[in-house]
PDB file of C-alpha atoms in Angstrom:
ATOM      1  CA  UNK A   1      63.934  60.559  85.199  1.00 69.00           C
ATOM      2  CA  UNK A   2      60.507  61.446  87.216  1.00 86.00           C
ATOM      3  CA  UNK A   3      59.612  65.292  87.172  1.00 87.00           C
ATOM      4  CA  UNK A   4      61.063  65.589  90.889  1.00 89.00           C
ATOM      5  CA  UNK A   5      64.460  65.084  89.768  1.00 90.00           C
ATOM      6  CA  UNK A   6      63.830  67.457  87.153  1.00 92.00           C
ATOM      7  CA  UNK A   7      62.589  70.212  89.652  1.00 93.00           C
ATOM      8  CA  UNK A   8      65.856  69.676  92.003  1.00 93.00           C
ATOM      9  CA  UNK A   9      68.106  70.140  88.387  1.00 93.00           C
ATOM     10  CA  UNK A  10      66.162  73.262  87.417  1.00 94.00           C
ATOM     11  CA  UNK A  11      66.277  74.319  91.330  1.00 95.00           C
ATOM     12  CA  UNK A  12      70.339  73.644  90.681  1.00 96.00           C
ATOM     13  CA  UNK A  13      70.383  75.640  87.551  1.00 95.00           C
ATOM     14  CA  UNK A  14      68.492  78.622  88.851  1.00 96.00           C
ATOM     15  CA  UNK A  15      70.618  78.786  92.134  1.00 96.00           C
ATOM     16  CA  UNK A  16      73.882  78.726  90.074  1.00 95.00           C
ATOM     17  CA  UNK A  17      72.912  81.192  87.578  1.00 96.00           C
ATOM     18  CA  UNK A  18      71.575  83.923  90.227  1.00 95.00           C
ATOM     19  CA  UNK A  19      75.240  83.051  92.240  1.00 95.00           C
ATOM     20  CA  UNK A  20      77.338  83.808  88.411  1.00 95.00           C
ATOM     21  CA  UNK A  21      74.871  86.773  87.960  1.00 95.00           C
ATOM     22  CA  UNK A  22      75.637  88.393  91.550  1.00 95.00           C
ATOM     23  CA  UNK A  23      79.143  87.764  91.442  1.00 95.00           C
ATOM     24  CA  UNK A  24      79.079  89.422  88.044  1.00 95.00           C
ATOM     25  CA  UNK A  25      76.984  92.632  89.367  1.00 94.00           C
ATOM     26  CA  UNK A  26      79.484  92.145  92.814  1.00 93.00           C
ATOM     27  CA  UNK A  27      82.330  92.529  90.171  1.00 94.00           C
ATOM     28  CA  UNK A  28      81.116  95.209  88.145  1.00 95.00           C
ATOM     29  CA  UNK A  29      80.172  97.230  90.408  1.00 93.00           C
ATOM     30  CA  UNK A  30      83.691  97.026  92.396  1.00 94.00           C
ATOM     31  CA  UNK A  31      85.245  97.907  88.583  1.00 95.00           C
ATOM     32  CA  UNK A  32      82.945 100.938  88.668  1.00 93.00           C
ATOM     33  CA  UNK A  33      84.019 102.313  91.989  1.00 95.00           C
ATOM     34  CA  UNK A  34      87.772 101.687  91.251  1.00 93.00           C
ATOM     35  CA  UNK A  35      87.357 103.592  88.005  1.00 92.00           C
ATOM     36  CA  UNK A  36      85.897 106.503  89.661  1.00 91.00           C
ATOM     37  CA  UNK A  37      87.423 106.691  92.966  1.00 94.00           C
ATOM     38  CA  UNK A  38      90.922 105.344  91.371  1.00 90.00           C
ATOM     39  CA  UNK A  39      93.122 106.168  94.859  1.00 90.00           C
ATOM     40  CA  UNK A  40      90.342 106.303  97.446  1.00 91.00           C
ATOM     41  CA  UNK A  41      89.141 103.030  96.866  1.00 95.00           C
ATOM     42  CA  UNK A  42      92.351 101.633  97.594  1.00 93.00           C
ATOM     43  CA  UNK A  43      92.350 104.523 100.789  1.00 91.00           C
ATOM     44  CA  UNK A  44      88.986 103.489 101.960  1.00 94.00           C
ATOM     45  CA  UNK A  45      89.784  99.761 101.499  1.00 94.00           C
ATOM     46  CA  UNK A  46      93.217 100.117 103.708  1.00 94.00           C
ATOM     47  CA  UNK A  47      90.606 102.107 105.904  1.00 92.00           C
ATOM     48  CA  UNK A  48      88.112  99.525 106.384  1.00 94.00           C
ATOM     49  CA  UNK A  49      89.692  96.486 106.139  1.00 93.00           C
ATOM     50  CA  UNK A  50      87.380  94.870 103.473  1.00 94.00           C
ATOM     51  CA  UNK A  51      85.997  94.917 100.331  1.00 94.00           C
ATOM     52  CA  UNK A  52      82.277  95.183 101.213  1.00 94.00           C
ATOM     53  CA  UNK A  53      83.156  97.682 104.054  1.00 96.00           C
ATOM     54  CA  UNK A  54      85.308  99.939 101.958  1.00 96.00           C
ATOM     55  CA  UNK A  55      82.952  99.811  98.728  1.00 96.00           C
ATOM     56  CA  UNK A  56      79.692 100.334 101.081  1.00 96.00           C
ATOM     57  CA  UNK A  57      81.408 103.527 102.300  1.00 94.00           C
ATOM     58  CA  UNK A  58      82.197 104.774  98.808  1.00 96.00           C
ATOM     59  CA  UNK A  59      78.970 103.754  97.845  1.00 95.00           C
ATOM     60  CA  UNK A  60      77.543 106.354 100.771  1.00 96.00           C
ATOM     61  CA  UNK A  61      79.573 109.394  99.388  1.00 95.00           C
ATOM     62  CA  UNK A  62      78.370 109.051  95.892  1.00 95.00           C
ATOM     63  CA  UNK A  63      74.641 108.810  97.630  1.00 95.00           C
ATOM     64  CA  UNK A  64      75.554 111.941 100.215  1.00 94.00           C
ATOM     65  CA  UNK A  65      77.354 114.189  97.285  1.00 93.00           C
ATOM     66  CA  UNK A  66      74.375 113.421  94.989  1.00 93.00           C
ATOM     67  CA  UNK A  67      72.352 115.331  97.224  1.00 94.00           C
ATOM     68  CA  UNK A  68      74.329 118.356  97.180  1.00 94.00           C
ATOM     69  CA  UNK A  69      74.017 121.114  95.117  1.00 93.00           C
ATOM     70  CA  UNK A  70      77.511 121.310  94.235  1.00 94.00           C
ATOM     71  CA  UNK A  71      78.263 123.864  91.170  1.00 94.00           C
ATOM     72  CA  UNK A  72      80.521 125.246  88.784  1.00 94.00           C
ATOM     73  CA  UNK A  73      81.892 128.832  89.865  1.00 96.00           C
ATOM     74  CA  UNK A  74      81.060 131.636  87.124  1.00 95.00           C
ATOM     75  CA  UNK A  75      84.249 133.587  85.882  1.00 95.00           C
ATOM     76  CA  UNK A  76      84.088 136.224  87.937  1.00 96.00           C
ATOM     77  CA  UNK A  77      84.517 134.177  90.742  1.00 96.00           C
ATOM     78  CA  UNK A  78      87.002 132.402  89.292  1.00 97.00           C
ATOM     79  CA  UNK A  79      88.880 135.337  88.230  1.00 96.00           C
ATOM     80  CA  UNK A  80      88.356 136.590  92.072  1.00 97.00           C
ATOM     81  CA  UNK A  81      89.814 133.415  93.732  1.00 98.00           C
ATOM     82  CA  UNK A  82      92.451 132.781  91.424  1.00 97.00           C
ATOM     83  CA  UNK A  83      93.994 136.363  92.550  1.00 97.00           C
ATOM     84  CA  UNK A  84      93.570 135.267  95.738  1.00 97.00           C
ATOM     85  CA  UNK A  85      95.587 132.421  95.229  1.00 97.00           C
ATOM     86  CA  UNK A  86      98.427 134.435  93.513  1.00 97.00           C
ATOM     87  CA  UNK A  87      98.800 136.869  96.822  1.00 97.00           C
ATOM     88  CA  UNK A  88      98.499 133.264  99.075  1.00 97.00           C
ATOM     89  CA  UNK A  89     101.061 132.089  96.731  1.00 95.00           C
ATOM     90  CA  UNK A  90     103.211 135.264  96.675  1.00 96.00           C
ATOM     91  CA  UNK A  91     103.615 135.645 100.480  1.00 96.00           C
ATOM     92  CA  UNK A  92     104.830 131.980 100.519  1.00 96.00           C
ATOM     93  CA  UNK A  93     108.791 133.365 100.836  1.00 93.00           C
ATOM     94  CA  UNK A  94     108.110 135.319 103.511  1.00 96.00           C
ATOM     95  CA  UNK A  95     105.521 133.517 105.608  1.00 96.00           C
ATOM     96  CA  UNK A  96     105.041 130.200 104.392  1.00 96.00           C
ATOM     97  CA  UNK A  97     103.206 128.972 107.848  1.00 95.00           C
ATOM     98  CA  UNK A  98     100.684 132.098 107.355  1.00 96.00           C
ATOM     99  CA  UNK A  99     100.891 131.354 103.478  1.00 97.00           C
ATOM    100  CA  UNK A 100      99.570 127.487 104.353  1.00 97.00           C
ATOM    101  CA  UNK A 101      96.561 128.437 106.310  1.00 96.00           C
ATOM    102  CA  UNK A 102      95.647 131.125 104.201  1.00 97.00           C
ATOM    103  CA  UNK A 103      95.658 128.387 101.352  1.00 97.00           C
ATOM    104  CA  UNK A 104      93.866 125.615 103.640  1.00 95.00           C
ATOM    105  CA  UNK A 105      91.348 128.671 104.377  1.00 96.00           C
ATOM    106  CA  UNK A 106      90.686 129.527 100.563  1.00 97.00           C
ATOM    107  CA  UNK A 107      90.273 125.790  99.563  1.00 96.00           C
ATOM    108  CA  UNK A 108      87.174 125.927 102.327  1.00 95.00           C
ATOM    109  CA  UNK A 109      86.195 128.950 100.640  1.00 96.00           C
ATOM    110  CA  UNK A 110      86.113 127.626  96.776  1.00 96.00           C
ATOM    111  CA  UNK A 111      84.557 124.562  98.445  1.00 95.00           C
ATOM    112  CA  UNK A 112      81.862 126.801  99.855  1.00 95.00           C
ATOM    113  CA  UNK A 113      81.479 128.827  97.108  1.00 96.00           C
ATOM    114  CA  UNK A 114      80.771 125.381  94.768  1.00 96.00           C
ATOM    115  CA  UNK A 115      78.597 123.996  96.824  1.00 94.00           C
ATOM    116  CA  UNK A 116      80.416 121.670  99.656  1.00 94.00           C
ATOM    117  CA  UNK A 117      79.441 121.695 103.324  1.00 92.00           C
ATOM    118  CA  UNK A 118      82.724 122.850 105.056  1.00 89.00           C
ATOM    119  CA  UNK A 119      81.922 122.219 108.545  1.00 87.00           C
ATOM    120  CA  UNK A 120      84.210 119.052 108.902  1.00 91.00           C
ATOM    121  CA  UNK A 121      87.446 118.431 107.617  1.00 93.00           C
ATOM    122  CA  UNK A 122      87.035 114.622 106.973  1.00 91.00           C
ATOM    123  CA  UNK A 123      83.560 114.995 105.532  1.00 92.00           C
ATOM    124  CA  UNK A 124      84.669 117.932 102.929  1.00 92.00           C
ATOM    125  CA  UNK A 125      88.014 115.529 102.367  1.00 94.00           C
ATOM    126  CA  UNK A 126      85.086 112.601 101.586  1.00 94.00           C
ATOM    127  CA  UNK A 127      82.654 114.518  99.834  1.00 93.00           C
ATOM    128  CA  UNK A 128      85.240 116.223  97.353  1.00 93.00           C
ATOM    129  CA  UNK A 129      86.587 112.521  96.334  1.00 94.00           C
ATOM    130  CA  UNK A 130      83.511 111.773  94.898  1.00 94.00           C
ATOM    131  CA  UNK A 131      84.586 114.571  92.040  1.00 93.00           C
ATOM    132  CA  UNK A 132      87.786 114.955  92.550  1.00 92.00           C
ATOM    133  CA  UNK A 133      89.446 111.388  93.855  1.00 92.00           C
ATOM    134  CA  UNK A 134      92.874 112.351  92.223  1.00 88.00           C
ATOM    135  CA  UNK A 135      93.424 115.304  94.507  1.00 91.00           C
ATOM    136  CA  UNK A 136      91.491 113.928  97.671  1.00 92.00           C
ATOM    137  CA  UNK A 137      94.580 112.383  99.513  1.00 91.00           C
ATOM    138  CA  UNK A 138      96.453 115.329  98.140  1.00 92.00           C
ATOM    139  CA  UNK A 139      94.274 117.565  99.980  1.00 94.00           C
ATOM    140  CA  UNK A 140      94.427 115.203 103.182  1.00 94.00           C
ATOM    141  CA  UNK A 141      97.745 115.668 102.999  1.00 94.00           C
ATOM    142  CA  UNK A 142      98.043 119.285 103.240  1.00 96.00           C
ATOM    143  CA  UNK A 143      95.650 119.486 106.132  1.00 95.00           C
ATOM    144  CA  UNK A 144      97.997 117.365 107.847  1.00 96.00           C
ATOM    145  CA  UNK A 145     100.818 119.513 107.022  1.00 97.00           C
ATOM    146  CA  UNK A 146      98.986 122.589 108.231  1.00 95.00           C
ATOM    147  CA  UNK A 147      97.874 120.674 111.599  1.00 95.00           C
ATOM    148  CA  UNK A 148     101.639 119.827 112.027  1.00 96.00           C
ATOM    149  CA  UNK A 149     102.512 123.398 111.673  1.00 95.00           C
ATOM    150  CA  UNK A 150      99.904 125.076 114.063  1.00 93.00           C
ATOM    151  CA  UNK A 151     101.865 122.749 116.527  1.00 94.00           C
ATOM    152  CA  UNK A 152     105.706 123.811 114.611  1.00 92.00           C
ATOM    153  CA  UNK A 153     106.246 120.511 113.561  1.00 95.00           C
ATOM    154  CA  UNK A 154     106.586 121.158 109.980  1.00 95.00           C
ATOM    155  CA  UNK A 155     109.417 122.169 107.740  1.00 96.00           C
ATOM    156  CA  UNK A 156     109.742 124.591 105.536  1.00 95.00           C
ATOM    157  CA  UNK A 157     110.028 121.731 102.704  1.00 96.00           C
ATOM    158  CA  UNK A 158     106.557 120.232 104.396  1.00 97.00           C
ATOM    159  CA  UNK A 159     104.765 123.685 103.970  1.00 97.00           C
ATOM    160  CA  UNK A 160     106.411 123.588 100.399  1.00 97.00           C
ATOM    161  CA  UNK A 161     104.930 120.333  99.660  1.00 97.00           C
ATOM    162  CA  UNK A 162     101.148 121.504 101.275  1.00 97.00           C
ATOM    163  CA  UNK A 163     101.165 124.352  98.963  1.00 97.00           C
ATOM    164  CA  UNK A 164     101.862 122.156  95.971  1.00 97.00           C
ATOM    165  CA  UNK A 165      98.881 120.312  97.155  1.00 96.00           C
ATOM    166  CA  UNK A 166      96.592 123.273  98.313  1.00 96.00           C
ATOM    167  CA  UNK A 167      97.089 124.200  94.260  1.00 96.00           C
ATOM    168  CA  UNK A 168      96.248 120.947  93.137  1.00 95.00           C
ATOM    169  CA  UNK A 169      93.042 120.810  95.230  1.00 95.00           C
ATOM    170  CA  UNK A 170      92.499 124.477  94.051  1.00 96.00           C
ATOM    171  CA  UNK A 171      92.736 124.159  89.996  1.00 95.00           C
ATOM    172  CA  UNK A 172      90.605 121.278  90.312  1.00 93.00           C
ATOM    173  CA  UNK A 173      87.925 123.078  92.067  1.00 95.00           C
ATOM    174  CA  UNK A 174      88.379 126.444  90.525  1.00 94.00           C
ATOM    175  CA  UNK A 175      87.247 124.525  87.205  1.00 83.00           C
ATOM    176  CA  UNK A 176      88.468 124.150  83.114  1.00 54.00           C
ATOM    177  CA  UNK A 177      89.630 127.492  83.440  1.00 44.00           C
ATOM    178  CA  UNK A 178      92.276 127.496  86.383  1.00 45.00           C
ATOM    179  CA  UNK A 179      94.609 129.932  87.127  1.00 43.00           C
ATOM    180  CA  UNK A 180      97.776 128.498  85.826  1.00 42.00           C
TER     181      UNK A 180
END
């Protein structure tokens, strides 16, 4: 064989190996965002529509929430919210529409105190799954729920079911020591 042929084989060779070693990064990389994100990848790829979409917006939360200066809350504040929560919690019998924004508004607060912006609902919902995916939906959820009710469209059951998420939300922010 003359050394052109040669050229156009390593040419060949070089192409396929740089198309296995980007579909390998490609692959890796969506096995890294599915690890972290567990249910908001599958969220934000329902969301978007595709792959590249969904894992280019994850991408930008992990770059915007890198930024921040989010912290952990020292036991006093701690101690401080997680009464809070028991009186939210307590007044539940009797007012569990009142009960449901006072959660929703004590969520903003923890996120505040830690370190989140809180000035839109779907940015704090994106920002927190970048720490806490598990709970993200969970918290979307509840905000729904509280929506429905400043409009009386929820049930008793519903507000039921926003508290249980308001408190999952909650222990997550409040930290390793939440108020059980």
């Amino acid at each position: 064989m003359d050394g052109a042929v040669w050229i156009v084989i390593a040419v060949i060779v070089v192409i396929a190996i740089a198309i296995a070693v980007y579909m390998a990064m490609r692959k890796k990389r969506t096995e890294r965002l599915q690890g972290r994100f567990g249910p908001e990848y599958e969220r934000a790829l329902n969301e978007k529509g595709d792959r590249k979409s969904a894992e280019a917006e994850l991408g930008e939360r992990e770059r915007r929430r890198a930024k921040l200066d989010v912290r952990e809350l020292d036991p006093r504040e701690r101690e401080e919210f997680s009464a809070r929560w028991t009186e939210v919690q307590t007044r539940f019998v009797d007012q569990p529409g009142t009960s449901v924004k006072h959660a929703d508004t004590l969520v903003q607060e923890v996120m505040r105190a830690r370190g989140y912006p809180v000035d839109d609902f779907e940015q704090r919902a994106a920002d927190v799954s970048v720490d806490h995916p598990q709970v993200a939906e969970n918290y979307r959820a509840a905000h729904a729920i509280s929506l429905a009710n400043d409009h009386e469209r929820a049930t008793t059951e519903d507000l039921r079911q926003a508290m249980v998420h308001y408190r999952a939300l909650f222990d997550e922010l409040l930290g390793s020591h939440a108020h059980h």
